[in-house]
PDB file of C-alpha atoms in Angstrom:
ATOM      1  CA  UNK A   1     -22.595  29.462 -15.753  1.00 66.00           C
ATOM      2  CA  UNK A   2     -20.289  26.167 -15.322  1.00 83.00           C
ATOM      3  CA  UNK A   3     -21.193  24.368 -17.954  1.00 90.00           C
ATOM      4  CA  UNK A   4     -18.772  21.412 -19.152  1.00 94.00           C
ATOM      5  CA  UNK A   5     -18.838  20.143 -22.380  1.00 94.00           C
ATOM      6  CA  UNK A   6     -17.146  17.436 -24.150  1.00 96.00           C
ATOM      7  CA  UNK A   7     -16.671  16.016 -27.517  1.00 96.00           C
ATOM      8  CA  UNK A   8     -17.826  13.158 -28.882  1.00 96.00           C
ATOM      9  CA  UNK A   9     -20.691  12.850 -27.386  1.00 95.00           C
ATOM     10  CA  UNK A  10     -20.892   9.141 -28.886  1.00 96.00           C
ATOM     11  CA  UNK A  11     -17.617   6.891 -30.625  1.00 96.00           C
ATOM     12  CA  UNK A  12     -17.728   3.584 -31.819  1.00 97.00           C
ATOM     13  CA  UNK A  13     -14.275   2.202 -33.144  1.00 95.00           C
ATOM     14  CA  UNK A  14     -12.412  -1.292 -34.365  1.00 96.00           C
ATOM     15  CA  UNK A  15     -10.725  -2.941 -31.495  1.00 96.00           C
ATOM     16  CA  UNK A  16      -6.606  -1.749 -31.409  1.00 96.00           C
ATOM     17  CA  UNK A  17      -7.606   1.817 -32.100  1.00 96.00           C
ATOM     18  CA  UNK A  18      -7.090   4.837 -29.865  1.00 97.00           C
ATOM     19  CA  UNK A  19      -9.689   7.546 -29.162  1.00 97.00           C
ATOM     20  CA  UNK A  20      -9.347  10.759 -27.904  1.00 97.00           C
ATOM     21  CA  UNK A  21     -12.120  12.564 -25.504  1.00 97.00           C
ATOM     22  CA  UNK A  22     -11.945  16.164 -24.970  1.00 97.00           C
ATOM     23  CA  UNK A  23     -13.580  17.915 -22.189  1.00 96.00           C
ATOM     24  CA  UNK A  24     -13.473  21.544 -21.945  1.00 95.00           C
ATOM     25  CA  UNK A  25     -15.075  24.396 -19.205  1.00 92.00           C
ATOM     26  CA  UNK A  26     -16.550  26.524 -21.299  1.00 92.00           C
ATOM     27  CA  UNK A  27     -17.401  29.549 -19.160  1.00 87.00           C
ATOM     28  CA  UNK A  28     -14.790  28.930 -16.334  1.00 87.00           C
ATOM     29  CA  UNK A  29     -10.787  28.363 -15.551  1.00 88.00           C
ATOM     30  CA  UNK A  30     -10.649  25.168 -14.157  1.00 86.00           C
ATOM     31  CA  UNK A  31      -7.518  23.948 -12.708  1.00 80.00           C
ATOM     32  CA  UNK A  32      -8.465  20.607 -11.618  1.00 91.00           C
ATOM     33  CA  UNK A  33     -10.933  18.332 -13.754  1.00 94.00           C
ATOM     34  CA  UNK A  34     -11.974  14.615 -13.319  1.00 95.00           C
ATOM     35  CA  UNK A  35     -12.648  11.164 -15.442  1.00 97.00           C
ATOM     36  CA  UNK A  36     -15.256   9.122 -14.548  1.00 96.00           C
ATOM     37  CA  UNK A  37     -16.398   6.146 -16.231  1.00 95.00           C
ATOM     38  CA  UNK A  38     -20.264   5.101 -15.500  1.00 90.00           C
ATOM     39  CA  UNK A  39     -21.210   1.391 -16.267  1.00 83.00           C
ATOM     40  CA  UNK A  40     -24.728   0.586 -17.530  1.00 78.00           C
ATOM     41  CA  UNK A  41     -27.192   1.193 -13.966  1.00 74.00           C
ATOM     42  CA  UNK A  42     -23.886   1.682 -11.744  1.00 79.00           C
ATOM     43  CA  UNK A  43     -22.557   4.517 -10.202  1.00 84.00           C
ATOM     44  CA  UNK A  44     -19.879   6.577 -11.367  1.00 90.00           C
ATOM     45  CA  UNK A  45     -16.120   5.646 -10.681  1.00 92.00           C
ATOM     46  CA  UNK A  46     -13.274   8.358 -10.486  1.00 93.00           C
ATOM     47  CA  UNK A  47     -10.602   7.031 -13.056  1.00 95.00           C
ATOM     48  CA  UNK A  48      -8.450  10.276 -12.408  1.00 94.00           C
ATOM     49  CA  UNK A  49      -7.569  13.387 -11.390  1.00 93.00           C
ATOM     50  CA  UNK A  50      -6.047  15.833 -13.949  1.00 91.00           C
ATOM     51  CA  UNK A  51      -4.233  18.717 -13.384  1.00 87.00           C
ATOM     52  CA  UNK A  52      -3.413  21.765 -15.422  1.00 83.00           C
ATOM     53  CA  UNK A  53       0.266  21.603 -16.290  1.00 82.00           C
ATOM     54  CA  UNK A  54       1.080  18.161 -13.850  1.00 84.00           C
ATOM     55  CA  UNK A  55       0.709  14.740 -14.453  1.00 87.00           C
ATOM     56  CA  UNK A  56      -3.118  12.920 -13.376  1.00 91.00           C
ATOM     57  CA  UNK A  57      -3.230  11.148 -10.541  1.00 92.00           C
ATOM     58  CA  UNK A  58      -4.995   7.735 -11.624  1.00 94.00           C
ATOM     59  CA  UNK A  59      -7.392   5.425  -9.063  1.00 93.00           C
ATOM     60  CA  UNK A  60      -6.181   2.774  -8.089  1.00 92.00           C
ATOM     61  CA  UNK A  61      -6.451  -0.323 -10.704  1.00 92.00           C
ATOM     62  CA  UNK A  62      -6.691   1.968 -13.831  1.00 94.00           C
ATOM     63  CA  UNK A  63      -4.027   1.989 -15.956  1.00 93.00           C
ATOM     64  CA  UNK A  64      -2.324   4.823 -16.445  1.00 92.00           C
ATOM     65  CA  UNK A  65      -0.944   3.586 -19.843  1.00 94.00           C
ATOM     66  CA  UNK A  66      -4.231   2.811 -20.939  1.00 95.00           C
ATOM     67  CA  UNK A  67      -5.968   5.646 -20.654  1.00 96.00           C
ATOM     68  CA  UNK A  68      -3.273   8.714 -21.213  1.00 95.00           C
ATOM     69  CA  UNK A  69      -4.870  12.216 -19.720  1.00 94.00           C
ATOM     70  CA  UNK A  70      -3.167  15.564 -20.755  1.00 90.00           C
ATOM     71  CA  UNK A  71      -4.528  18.446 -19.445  1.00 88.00           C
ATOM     72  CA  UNK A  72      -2.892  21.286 -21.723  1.00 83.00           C
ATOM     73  CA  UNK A  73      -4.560  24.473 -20.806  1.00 88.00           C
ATOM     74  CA  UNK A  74      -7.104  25.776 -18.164  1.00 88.00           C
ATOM     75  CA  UNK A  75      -9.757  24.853 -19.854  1.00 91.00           C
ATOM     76  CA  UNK A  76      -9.326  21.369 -21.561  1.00 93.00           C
ATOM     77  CA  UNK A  77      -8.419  18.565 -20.144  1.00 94.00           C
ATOM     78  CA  UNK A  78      -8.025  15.189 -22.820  1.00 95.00           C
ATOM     79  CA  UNK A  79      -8.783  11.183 -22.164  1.00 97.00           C
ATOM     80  CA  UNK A  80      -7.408   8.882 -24.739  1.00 97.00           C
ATOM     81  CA  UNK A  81      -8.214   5.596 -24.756  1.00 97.00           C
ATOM     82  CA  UNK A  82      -5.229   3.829 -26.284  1.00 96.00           C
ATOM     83  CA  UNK A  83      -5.868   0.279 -28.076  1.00 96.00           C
ATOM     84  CA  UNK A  84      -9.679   0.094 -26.888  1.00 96.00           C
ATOM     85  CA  UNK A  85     -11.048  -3.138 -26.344  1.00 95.00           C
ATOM     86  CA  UNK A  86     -14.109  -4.019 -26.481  1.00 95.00           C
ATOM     87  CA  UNK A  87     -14.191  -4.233 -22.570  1.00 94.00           C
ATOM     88  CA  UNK A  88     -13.115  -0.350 -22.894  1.00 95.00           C
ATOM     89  CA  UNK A  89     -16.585   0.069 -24.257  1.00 95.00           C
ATOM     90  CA  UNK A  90     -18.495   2.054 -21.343  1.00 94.00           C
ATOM     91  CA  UNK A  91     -20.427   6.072 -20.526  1.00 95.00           C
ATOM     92  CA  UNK A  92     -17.356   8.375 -19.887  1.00 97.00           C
ATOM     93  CA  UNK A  93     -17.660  11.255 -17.805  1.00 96.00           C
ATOM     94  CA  UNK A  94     -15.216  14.370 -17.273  1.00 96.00           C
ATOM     95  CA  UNK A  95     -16.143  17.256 -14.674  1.00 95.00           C
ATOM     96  CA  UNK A  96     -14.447  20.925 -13.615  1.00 93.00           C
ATOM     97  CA  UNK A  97     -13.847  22.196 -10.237  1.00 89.00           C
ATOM     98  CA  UNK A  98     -14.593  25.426  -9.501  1.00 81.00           C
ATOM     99  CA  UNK A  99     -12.877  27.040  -6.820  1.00 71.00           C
ATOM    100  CA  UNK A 100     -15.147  26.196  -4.726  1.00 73.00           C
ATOM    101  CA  UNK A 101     -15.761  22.269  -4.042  1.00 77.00           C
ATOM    102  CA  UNK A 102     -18.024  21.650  -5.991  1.00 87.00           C
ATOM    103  CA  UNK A 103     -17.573  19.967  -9.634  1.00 90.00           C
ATOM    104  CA  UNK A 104     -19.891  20.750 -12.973  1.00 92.00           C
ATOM    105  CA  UNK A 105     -19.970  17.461 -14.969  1.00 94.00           C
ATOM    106  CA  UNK A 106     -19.751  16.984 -19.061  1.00 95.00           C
ATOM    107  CA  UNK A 107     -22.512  15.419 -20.527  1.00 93.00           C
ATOM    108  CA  UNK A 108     -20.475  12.154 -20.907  1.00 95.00           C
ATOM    109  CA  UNK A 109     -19.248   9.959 -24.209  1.00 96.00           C
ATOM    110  CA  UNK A 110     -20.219   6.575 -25.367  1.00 95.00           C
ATOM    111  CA  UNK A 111     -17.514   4.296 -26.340  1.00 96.00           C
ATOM    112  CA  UNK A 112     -18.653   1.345 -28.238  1.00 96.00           C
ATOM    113  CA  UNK A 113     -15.493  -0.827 -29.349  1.00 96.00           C
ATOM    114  CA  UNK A 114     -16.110  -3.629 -31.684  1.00 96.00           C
TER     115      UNK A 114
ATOM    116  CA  UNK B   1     -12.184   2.603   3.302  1.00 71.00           C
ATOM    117  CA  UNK B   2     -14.642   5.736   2.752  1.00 81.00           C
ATOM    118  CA  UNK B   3     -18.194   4.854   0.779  1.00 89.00           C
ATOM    119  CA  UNK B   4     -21.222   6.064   0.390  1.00 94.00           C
ATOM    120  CA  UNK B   5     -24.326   4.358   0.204  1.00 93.00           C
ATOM    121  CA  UNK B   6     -27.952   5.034  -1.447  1.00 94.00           C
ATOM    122  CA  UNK B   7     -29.976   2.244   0.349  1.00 86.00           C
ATOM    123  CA  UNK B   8     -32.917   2.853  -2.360  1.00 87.00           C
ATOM    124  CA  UNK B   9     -32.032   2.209  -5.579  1.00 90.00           C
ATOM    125  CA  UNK B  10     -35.579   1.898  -7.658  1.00 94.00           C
ATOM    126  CA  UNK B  11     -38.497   4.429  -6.310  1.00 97.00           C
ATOM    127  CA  UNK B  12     -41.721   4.508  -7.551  1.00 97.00           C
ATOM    128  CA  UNK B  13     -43.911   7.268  -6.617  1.00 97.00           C
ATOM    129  CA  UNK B  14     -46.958   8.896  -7.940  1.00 97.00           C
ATOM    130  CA  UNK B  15     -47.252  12.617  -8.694  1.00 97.00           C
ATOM    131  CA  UNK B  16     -47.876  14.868  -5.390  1.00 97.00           C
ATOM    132  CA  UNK B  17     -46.017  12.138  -2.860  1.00 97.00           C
ATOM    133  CA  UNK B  18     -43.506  13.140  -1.065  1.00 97.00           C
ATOM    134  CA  UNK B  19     -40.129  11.715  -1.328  1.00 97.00           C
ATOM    135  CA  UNK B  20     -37.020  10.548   0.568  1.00 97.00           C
ATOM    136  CA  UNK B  21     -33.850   9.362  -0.512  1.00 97.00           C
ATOM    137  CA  UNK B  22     -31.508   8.121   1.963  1.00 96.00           C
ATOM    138  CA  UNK B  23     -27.645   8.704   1.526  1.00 97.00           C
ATOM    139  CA  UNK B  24     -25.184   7.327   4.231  1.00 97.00           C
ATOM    140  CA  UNK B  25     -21.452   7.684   4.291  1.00 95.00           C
ATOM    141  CA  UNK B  26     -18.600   6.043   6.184  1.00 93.00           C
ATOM    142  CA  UNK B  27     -15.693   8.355   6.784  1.00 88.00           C
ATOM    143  CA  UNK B  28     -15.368  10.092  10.754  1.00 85.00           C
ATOM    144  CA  UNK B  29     -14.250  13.429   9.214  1.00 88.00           C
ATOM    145  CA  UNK B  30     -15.373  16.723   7.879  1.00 90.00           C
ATOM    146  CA  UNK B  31     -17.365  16.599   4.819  1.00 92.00           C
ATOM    147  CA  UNK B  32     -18.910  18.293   1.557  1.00 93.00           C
ATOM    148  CA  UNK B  33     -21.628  16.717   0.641  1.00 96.00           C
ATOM    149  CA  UNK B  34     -23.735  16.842  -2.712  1.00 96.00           C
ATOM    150  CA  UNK B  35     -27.456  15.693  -4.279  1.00 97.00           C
ATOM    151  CA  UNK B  36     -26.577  15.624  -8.025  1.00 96.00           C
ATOM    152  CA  UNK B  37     -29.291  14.822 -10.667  1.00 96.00           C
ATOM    153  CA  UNK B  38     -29.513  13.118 -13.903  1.00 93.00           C
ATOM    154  CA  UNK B  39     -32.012  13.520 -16.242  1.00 92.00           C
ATOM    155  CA  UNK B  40     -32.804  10.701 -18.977  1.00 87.00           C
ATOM    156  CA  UNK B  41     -30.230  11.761 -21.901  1.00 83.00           C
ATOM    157  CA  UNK B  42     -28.669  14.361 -19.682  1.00 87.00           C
ATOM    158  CA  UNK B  43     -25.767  15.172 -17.767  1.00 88.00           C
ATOM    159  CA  UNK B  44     -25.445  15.423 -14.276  1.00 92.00           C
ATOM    160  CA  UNK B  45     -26.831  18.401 -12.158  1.00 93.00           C
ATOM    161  CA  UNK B  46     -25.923  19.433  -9.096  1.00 93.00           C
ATOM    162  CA  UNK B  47     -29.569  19.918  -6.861  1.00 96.00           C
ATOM    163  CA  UNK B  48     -28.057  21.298  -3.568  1.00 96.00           C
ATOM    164  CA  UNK B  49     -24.816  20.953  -1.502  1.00 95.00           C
ATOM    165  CA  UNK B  50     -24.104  21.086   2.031  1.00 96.00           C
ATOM    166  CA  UNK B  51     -20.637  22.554   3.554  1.00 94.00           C
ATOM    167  CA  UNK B  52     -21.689  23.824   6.847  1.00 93.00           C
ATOM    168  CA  UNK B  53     -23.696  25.760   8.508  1.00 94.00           C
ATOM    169  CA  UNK B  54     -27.495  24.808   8.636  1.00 96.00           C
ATOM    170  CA  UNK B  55     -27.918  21.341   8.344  1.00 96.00           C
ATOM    171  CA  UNK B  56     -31.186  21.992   6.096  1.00 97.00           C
ATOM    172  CA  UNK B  57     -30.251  22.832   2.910  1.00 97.00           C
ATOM    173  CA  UNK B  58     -32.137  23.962   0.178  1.00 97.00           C
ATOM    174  CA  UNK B  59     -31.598  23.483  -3.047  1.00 96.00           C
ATOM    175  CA  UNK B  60     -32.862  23.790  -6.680  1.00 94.00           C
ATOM    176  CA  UNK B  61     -36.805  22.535  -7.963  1.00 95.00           C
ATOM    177  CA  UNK B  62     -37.960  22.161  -4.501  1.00 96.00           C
ATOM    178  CA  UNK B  63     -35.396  19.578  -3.196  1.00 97.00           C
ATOM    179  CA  UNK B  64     -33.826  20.096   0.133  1.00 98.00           C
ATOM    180  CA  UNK B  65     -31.388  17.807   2.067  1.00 98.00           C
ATOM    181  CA  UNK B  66     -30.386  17.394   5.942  1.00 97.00           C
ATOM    182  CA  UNK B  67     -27.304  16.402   7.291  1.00 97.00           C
ATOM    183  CA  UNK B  68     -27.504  14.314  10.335  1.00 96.00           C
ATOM    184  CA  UNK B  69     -23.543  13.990  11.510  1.00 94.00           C
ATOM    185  CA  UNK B  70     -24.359  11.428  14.406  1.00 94.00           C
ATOM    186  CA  UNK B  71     -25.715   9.400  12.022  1.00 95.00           C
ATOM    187  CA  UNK B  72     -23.716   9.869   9.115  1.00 96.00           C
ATOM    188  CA  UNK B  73     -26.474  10.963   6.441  1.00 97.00           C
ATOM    189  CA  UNK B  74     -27.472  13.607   3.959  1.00 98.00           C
ATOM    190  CA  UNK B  75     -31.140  12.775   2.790  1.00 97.00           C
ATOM    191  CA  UNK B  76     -33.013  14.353   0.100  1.00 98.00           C
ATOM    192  CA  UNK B  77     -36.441  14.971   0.495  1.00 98.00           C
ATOM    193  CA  UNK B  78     -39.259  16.989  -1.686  1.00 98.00           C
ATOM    194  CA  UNK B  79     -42.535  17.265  -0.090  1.00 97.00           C
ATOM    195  CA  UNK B  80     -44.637  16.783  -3.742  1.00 97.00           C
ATOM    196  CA  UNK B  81     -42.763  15.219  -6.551  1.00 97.00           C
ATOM    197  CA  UNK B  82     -44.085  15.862  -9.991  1.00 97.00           C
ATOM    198  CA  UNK B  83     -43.124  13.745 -13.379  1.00 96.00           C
ATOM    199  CA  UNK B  84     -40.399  15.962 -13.985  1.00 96.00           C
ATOM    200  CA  UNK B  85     -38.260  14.168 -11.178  1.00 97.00           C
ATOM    201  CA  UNK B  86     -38.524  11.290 -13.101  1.00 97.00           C
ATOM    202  CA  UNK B  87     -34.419  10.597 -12.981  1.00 96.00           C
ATOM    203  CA  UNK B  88     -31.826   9.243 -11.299  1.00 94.00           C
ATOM    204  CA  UNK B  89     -30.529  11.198  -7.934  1.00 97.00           C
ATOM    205  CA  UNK B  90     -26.462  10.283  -6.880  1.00 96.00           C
ATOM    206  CA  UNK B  91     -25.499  11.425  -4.010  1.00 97.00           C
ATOM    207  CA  UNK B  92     -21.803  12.034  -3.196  1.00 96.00           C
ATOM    208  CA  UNK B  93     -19.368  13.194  -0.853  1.00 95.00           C
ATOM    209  CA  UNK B  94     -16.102  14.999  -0.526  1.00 92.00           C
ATOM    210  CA  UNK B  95     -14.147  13.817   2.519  1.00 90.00           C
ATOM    211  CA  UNK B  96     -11.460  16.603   3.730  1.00 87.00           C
ATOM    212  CA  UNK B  97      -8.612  14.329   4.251  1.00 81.00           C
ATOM    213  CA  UNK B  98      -5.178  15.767   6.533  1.00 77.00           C
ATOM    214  CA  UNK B  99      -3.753  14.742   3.121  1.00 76.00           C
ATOM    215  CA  UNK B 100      -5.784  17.362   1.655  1.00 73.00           C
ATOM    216  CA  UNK B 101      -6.485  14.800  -1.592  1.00 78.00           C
ATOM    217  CA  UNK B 102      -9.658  16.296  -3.328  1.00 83.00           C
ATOM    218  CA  UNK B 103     -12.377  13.587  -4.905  1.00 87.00           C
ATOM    219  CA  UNK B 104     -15.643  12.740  -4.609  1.00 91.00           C
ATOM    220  CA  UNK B 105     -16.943   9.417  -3.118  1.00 92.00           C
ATOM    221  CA  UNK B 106     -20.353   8.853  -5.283  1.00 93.00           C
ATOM    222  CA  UNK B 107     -23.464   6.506  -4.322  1.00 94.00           C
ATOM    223  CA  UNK B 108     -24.779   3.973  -6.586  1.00 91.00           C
ATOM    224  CA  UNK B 109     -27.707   5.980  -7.341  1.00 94.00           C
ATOM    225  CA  UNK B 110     -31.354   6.153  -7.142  1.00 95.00           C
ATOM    226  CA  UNK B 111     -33.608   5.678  -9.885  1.00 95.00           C
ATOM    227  CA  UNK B 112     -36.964   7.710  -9.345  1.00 97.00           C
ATOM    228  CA  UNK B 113     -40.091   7.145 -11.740  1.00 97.00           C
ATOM    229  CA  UNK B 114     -42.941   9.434 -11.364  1.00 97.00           C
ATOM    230  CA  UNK B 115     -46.206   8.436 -12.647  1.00 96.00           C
ATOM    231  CA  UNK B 116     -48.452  10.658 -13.626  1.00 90.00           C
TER     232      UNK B 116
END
């Protein structure tokens, strides 16, 4: 059980473009999930916190512009990426909290913008 | 501000030694604390979590973890590691804030290679 998917697993777009990440619980109701974003042999760094039916709460330094998070439904929660750069290019990773504390992670996308 | 650190960030071990991985956070509250997993090509995995009760917890493929509060740690140890471990362990934390604001603090990670 808990398993976290998400979809694409790897993008590569033109610089200017927008991309949309979905992450969905597949086997649970999660009301909270999470965006990370991993950088090549670093750790992974909470961009924000979405909520089913409320606005995310974003990190601080991430721009909430940027990278637009709807959360639509118990079990899917959405990242766009809006105008990638090429410095947008990085491993990013959504998770689900189950009621308990703990949180199930996605197995991540690849953005490559050129 | 709260952080967590992984002092050991390349380990090299060879099958049957045992292992430890420290993990060392700075916040003077009540914590959840967590030993996630990551295979090569995989996604994270959550090996064993701690919320209270007996320090020693166990958790999955042999791994267990103890949390020492004086000292502020949550190490994860496996007696004989096999070339299956061969991955990279995070360790991260959940500080219960007054403020009751829900994340998780993560470690830079560990990268383990087994040899066989």
């Amino acid at each position: 059980g808990a398993v976290v998917s998400q979809h694409p697993s790897r993008v590569i777009c033109k610089s200017g473009t927008s991309v949309k990440i979905e992450c969905r619980s597949l086997d649970f109701q999660a009301t909270t999930m999470f965006w990370y974003r991993q950088f090549p042999k670093q750790s992974l760094m909470l961009m924000a916190t979405s909520n089913e039916g409320s606005k995310a709460t974003y990190e601080q330094g991430v721009e909430k512009d940027k990278f637009l998070i709807n959360h639509a439904s118990l079990t899917l929660s959405t990242l766009t990426v809006t105008s990638a750069h090429p410095e947008d290019s990085s491993f990013y990773i959504c998770s689900a909290r189950l009621a308990s504390e703990t949180q199930y992670f996605g197995p991540g996308t690849r953005l490559l913008v050129l | 501000a709260q952080s967590v650190s992984q002092h050991n960030h390349h380990v090299i071990l060879s099958e049957a030694a045992s292992l430890e991985l420290g993990c060392n956070y700075s916040y003077g509250g009540t914590v959840n604390l967590f030993w996630y997993v990551q295979y090569p090509g995989q996604h994270l995995q959550l090996l064993l979590k701690y919320f209270s009760g007996d320090p020693l917890v166990k958790g999955i493929k042999g791994f267990e973890a103890e949390f020492i509060k004086s000292k502020f740690s949550f190490n994860l140890r496996k007696p004989s590691v096999q070339w299956s471990d061969t991955a990279e362990y995070f360790c991260a934390v959940n500080p219960q804030t007054t403020s009751g604001t829900y994340k998780y603090i993560f470690g830079t990670g560990t990268r383990l290679k087994v040899l066989a």
